[in-house]
Short mmCIF file of C-alpha atoms in Angstrom, two decimals:
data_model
loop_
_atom_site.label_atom_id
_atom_site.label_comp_id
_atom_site.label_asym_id
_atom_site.label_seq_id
_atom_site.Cartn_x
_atom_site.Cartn_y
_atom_site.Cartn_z
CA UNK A 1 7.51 1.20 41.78
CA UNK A 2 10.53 -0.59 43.17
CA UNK A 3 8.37 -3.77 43.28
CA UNK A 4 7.58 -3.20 40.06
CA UNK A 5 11.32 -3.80 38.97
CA UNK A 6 11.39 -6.44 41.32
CA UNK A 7 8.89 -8.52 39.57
CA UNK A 8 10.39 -7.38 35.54
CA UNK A 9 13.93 -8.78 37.07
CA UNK A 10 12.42 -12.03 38.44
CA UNK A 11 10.52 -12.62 34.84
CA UNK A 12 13.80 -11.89 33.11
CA UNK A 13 15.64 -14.21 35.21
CA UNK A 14 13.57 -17.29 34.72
CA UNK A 15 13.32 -16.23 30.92
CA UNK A 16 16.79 -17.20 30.69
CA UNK A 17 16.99 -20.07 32.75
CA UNK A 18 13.98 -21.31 30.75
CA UNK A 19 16.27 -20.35 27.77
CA UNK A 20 19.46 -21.98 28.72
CA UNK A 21 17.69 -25.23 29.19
CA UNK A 22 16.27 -25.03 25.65
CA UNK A 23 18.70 -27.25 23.69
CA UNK A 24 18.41 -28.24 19.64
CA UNK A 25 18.68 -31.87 18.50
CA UNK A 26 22.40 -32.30 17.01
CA UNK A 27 23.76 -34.49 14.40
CA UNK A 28 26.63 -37.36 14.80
CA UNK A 29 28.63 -40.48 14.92
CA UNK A 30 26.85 -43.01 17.59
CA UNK A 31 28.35 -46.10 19.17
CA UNK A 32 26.26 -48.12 21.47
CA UNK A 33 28.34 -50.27 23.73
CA UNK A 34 28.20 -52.60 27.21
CA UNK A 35 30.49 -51.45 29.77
CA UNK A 36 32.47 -54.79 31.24
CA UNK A 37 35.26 -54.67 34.07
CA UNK A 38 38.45 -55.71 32.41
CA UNK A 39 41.31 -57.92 33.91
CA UNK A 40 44.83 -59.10 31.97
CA UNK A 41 45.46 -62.78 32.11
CA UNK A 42 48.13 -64.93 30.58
CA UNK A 43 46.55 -67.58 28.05
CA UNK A 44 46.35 -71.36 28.99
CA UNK A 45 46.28 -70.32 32.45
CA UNK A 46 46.60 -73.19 34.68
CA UNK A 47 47.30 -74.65 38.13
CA UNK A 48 49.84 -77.34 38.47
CA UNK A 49 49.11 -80.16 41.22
CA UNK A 50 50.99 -82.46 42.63
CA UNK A 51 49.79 -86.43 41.78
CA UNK A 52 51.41 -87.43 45.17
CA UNK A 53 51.28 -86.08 48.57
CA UNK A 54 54.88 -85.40 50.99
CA UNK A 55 57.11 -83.06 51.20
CA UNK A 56 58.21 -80.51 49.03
CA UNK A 57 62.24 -80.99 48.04
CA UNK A 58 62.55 -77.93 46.04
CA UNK A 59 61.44 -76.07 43.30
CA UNK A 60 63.43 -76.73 40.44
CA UNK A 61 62.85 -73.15 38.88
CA UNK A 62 62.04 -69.70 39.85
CA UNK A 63 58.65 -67.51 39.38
CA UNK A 64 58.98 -65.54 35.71
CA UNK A 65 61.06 -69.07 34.60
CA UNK A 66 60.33 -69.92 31.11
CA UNK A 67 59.70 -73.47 31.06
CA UNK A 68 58.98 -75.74 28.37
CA UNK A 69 56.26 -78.68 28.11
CA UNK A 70 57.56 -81.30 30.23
CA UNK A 71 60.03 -79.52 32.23
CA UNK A 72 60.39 -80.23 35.82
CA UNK A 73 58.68 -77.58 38.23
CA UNK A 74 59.14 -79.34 41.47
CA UNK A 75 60.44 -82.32 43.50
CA UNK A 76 58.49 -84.01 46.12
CA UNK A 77 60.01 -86.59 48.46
CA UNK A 78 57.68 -89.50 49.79
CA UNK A 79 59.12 -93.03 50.36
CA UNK A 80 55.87 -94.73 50.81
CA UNK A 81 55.39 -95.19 46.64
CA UNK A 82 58.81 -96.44 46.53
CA UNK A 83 58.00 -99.31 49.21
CA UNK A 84 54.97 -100.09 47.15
CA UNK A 85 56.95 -100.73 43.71
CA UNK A 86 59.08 -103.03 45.69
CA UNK A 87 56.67 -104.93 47.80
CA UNK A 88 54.59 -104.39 43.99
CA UNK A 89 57.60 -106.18 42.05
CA UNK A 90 58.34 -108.74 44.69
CA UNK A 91 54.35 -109.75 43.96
CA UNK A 92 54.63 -109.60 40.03
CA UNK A 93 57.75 -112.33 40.49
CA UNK A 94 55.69 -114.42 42.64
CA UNK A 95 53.04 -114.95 40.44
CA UNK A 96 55.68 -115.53 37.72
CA UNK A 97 56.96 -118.41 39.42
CA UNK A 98 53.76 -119.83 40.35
CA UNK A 99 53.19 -119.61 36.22
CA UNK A 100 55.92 -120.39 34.56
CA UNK A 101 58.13 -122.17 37.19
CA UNK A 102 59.50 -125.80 37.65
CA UNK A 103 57.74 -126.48 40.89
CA UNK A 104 54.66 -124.39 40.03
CA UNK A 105 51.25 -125.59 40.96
CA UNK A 106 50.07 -126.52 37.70
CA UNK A 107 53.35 -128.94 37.30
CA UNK A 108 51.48 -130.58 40.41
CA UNK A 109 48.36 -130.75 38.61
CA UNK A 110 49.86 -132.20 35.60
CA UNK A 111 51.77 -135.12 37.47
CA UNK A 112 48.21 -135.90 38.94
CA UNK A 113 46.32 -135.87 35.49
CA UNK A 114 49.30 -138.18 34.20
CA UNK A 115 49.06 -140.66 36.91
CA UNK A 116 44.90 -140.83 36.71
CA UNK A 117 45.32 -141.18 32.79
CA UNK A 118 47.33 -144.42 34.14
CA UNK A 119 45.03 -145.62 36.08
CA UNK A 120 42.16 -145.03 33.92
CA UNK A 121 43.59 -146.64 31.16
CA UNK A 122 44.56 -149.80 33.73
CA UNK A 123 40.81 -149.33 35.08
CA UNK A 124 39.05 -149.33 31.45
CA UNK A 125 41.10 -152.55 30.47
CA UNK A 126 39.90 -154.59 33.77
CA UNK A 127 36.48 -153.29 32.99
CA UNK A 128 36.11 -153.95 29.07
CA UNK A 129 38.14 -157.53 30.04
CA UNK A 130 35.48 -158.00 32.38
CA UNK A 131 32.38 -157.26 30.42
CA UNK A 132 33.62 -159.68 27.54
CA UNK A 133 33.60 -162.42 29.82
CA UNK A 134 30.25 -161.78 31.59
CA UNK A 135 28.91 -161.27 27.80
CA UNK A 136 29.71 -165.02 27.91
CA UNK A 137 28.29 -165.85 31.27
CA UNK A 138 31.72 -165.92 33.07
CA UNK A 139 32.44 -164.82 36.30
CA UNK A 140 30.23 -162.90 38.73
CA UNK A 141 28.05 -159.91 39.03
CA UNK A 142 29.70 -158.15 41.82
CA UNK A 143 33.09 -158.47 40.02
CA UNK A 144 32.04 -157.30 36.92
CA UNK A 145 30.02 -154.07 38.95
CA UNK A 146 33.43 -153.57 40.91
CA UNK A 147 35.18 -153.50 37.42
CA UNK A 148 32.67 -150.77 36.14
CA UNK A 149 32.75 -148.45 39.17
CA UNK A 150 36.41 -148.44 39.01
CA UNK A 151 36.47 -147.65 35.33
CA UNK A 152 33.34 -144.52 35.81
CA UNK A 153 35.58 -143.33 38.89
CA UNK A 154 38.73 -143.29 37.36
CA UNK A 155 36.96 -141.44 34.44
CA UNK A 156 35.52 -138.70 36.11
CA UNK A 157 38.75 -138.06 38.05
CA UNK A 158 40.63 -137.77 35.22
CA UNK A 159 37.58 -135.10 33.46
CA UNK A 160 37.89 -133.37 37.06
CA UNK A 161 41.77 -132.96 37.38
CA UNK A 162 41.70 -131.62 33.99
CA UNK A 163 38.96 -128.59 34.48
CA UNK A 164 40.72 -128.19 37.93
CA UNK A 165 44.18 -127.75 35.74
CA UNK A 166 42.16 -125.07 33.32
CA UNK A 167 40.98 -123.24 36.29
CA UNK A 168 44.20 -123.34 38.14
CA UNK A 169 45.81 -121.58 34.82
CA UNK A 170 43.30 -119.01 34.31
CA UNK A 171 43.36 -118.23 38.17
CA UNK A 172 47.24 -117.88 37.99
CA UNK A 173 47.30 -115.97 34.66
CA UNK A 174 44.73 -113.85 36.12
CA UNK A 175 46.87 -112.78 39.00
CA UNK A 176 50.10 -112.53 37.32
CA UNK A 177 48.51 -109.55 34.52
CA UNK A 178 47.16 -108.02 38.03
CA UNK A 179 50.24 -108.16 39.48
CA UNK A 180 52.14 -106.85 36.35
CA UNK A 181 49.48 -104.00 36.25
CA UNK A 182 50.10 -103.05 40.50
CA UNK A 183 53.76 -103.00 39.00
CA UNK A 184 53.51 -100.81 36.37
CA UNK A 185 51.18 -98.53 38.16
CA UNK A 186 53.54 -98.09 41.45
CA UNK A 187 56.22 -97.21 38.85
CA UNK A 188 54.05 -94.27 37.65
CA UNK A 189 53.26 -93.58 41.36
CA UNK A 190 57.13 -93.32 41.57
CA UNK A 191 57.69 -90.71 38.51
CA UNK A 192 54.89 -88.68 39.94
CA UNK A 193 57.39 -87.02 42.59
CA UNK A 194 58.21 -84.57 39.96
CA UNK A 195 55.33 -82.10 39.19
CA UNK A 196 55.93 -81.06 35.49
CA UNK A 197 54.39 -78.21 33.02
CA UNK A 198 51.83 -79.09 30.73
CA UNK A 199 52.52 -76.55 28.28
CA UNK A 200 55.29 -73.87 27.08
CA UNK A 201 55.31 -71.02 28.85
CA UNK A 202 55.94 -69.05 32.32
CA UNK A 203 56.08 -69.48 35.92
CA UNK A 204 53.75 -67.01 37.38
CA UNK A 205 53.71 -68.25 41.17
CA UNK A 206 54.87 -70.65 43.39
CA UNK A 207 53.20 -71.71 45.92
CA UNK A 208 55.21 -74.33 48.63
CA UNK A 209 58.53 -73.49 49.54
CA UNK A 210 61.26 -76.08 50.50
CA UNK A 211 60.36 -78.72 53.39
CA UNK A 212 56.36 -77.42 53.18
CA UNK A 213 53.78 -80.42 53.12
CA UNK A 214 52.15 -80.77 49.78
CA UNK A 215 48.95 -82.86 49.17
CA UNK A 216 47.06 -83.49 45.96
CA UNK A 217 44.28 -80.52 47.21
CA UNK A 218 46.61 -77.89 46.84
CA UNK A 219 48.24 -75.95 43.74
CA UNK A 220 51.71 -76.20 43.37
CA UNK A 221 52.42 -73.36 40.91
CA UNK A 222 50.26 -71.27 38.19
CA UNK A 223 51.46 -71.44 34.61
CA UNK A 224 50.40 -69.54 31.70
CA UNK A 225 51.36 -68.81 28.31
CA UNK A 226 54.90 -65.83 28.31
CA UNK A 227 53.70 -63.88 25.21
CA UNK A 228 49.86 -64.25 24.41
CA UNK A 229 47.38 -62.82 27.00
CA UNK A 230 43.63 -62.38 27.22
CA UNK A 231 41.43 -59.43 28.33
CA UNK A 232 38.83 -61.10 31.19
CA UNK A 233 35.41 -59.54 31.01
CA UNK A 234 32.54 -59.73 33.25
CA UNK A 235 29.24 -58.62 31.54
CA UNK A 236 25.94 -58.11 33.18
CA UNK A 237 23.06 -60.37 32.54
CA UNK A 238 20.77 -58.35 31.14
CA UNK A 239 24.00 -56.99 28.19
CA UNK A 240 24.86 -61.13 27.49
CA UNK A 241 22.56 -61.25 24.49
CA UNK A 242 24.01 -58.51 23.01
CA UNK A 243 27.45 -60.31 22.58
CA UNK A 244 28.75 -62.16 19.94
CA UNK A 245 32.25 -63.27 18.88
CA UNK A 246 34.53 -61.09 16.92
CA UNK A 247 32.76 -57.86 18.13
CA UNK A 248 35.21 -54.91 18.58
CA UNK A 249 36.44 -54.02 22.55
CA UNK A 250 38.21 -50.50 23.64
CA UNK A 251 39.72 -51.31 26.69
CA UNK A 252 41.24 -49.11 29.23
CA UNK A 253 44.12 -50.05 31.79
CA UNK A 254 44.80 -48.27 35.12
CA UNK A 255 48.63 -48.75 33.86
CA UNK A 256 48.06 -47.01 30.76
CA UNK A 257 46.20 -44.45 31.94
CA UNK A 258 44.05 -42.35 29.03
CA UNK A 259 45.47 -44.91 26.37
CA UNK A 260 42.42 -46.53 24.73
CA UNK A 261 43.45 -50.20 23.49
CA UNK A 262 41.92 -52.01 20.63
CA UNK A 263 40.56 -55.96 21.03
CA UNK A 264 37.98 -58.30 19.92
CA UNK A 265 35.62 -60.48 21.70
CA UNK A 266 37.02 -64.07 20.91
CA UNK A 267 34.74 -66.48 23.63
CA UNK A 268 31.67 -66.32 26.22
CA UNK A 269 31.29 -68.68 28.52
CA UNK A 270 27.54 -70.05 29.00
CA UNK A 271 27.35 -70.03 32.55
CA UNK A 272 26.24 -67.68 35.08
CA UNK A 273 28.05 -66.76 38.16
CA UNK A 274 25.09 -66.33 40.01
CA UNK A 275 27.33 -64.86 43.07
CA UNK A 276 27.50 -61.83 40.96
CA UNK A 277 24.89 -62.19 38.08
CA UNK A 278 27.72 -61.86 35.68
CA UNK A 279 28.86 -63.88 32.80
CA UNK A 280 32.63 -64.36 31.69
CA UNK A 281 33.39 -63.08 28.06
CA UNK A 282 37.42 -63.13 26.65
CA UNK A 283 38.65 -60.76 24.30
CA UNK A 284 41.99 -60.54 22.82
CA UNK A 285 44.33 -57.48 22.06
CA UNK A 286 44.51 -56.18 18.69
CA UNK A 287 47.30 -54.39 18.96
CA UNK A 288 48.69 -55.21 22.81
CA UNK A 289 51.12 -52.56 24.74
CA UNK A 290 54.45 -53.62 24.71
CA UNK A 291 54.73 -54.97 28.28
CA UNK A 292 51.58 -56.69 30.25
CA UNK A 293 51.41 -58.41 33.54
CA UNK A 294 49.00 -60.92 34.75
CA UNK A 295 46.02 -59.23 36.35
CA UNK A 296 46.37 -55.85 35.34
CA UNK A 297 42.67 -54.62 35.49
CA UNK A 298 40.76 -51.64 34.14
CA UNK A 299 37.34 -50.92 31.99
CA UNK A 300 36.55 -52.29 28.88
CA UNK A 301 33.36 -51.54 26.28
CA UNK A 302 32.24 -54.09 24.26
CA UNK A 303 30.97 -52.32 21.25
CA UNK A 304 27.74 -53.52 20.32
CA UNK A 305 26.88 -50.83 17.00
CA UNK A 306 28.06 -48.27 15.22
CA UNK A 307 26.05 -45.28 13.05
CA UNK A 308 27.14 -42.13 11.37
CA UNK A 309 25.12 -38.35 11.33
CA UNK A 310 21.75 -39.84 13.34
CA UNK A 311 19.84 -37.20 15.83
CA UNK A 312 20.55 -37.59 19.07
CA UNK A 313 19.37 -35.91 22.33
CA UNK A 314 20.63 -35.66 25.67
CA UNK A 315 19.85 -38.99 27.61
CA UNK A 316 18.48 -36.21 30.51
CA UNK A 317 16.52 -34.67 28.17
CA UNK A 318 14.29 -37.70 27.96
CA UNK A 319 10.91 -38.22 29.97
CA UNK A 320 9.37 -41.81 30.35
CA UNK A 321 11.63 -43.37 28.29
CA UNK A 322 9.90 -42.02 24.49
CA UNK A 323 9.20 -38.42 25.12
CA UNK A 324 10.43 -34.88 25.48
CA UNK A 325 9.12 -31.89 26.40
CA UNK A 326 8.78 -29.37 23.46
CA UNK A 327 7.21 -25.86 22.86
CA UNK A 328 3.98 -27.90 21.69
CA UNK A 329 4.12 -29.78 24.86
CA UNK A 330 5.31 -33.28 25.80
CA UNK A 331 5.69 -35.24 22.33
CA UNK A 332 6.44 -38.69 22.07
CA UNK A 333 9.68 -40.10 20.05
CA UNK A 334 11.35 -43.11 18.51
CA UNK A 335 14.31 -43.90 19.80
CA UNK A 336 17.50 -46.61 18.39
CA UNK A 337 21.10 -46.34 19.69
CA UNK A 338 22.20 -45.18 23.03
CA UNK A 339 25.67 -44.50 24.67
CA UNK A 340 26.04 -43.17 28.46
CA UNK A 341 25.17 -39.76 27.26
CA UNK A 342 23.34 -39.44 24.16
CA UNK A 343 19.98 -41.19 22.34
CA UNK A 344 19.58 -41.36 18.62
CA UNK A 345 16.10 -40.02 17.64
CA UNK A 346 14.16 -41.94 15.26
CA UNK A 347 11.08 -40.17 14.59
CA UNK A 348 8.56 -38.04 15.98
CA UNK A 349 10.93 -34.73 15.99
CA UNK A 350 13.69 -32.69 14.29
CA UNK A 351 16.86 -30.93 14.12
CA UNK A 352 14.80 -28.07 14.15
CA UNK A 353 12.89 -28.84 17.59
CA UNK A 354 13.60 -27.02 20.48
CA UNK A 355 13.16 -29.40 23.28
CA UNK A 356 13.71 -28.49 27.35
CA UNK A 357 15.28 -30.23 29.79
CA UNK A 358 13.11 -31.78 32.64
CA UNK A 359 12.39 -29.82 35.85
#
């Protein structure tokens, strides 16, 4: 008898765990999103380098300055740019004087090309004096050939002294614009001791302190925009085709805890960072909290749908994927939208379907 009991009690039991895992189909509001880790950044981010390596003279503001385009960051000290604008400069007058001077080359040229016009004009005289009288049979052959070869020689010196002047002034007009250009270029050598900001906005770090070595390798400071930031995601490979601009993003911050923020996807990169098989997608606040600061992280979901009164299940109610396990046995669904918990039913059951959660 007492076994009996034993057996009525253990039916009983299992009756009503069978029971409580009997669940109906319910109605509601459905948002499928992608989950994305979510860092604050300022916008226009940047790194500011230094053009020139030496020494660092000092920063000229502080981190959480407000600086505007153009404004000086830092001061660098290196002499060796200096010594080139002079030694630069001292070139560029050189080839000024060789140029345009008084005693410049091509004034030596010119004295030659007048003194062989002289001479070819005495030379062509002789000669043309000399064939008008052996036209007549006067004189002799060898003086008349002497006459000639002075006149063709005289001729072609005069032809060469004059490319050889043409040359010489192309040459030297050729190294004066070089030397101008050296010039100019160790000038901007010289104004790029002073690392400037590219933009308006804030000093978020320094890096180099006063008397540290700086080279052209290494940042100087970061910069960033001081009012307008932008919400960092990275989204998994296999969620990146579900993304599109404009989309709507509930964020979450560590520093606000249980304060759900409102943005919108505003860029996604193309590439892969195959490190992490993640791609980069900004968003932007709709409504941002009153103070941020750079690299504030948290969680973010990208929201990819919305739908209102669809049948959903239990995600663990689901077996293979499309089926669920019902008093007429397993029986195979449609299914659409999906959050972490729930799974909008399509077809193939009803509000009215008791279905059981999987052993």
């Amino acid at each position: 008898m007492k076994n009996h009991y034993l057996i009525i009690i253990f039916i009983l039991v299992l009756s009503c765990n069978k029971t409580s895992d009997k669940i109906l189909p319910t109605e509601q509001n459905l948002t499928e999103s992608v989950y994305s880790s979510a860092t604050i950044q300022p916008d226009s981010l940047y790194q500011a380098y230094a053009i020139v390596a030496g020494i660092l003279e000092k920063n000229v503001v502080e981190e959480g300055t407000l600086v505007k385009k153009g404004q000086a960051i830092s001061q660098i000290i290196n002499n060796t740019p200096v010594l080139n604008t002079k030694n630069a400069k001292l070139s560029l007058e050189l080839a000024k004087e060789n140029y345009q001077g008084s005693a410049t080359i091509l004034s030596g040229i010119k004295d030659e090309i007048e003194a062989a016009k002289l001479k070819y004009k005495n030379d062509s005289i002789h000669f043309f004096r000399q064939q008008n009288l052996w036209n007549q049979n006067i004189g002799s052959k060898a003086e008349f050939d002497a006459k000639e070869l002075n006149y063709k020689l005289s001729k072609n010196n005069l032809t060469l002294l004059k490319n050889k002047y043409n040359q010489t002034k192309n040459q030297l007009n050729t190294s004066l614009k070089q030397a101008y250009n050296n010039y100019q270029t160790s000038l901007i050598s010289t104004k790029d001791f002073t690392v400037k900001s590219a933009i308006n906005g804030k000093v978020y770090a320094l890096y180099k302190e006063t008397g540290e070595l700086v080279n052209t390798m290494e940042p100087i400071a970061s910069i960033g925009s001081a009012g307008t930031f932008i919400i960092e995601l990275l989204v998994d490979e296999v969620d990146i085709v579900k993304i599109t601009q404009n989309q709507e993003v509930l964020i979450t911050l560590d520093a606000y805890s249980g304060e759900v923020l409102q943005g919108k996807v505003s860029k996604i990169y193309p590439k892969k960072d195959t490190r992490n098989q993640t791609f980069k997608v900004e968003a932007v606040f709709i409504n941002p909290p009153e103070i941020i600061y750079p690299g504030l992280s948290g969680e973010a979901n990208i929201v990819i749908s919305k739908k209102e009164k669809v049948l959903t299940i239990p995600k663990n109610y689901l077996i293979n994927n499309n089926q669920v396990k019902t008093d007429q046995g397993l029986t195979t669904i449609t299914t659409g939208l999906e959050n972490m918990e729930f799974i909008e039913v399509i077809s193939g059951i009803t509000k009215d379907t008791y279905i059981y959660k999987p052993e």
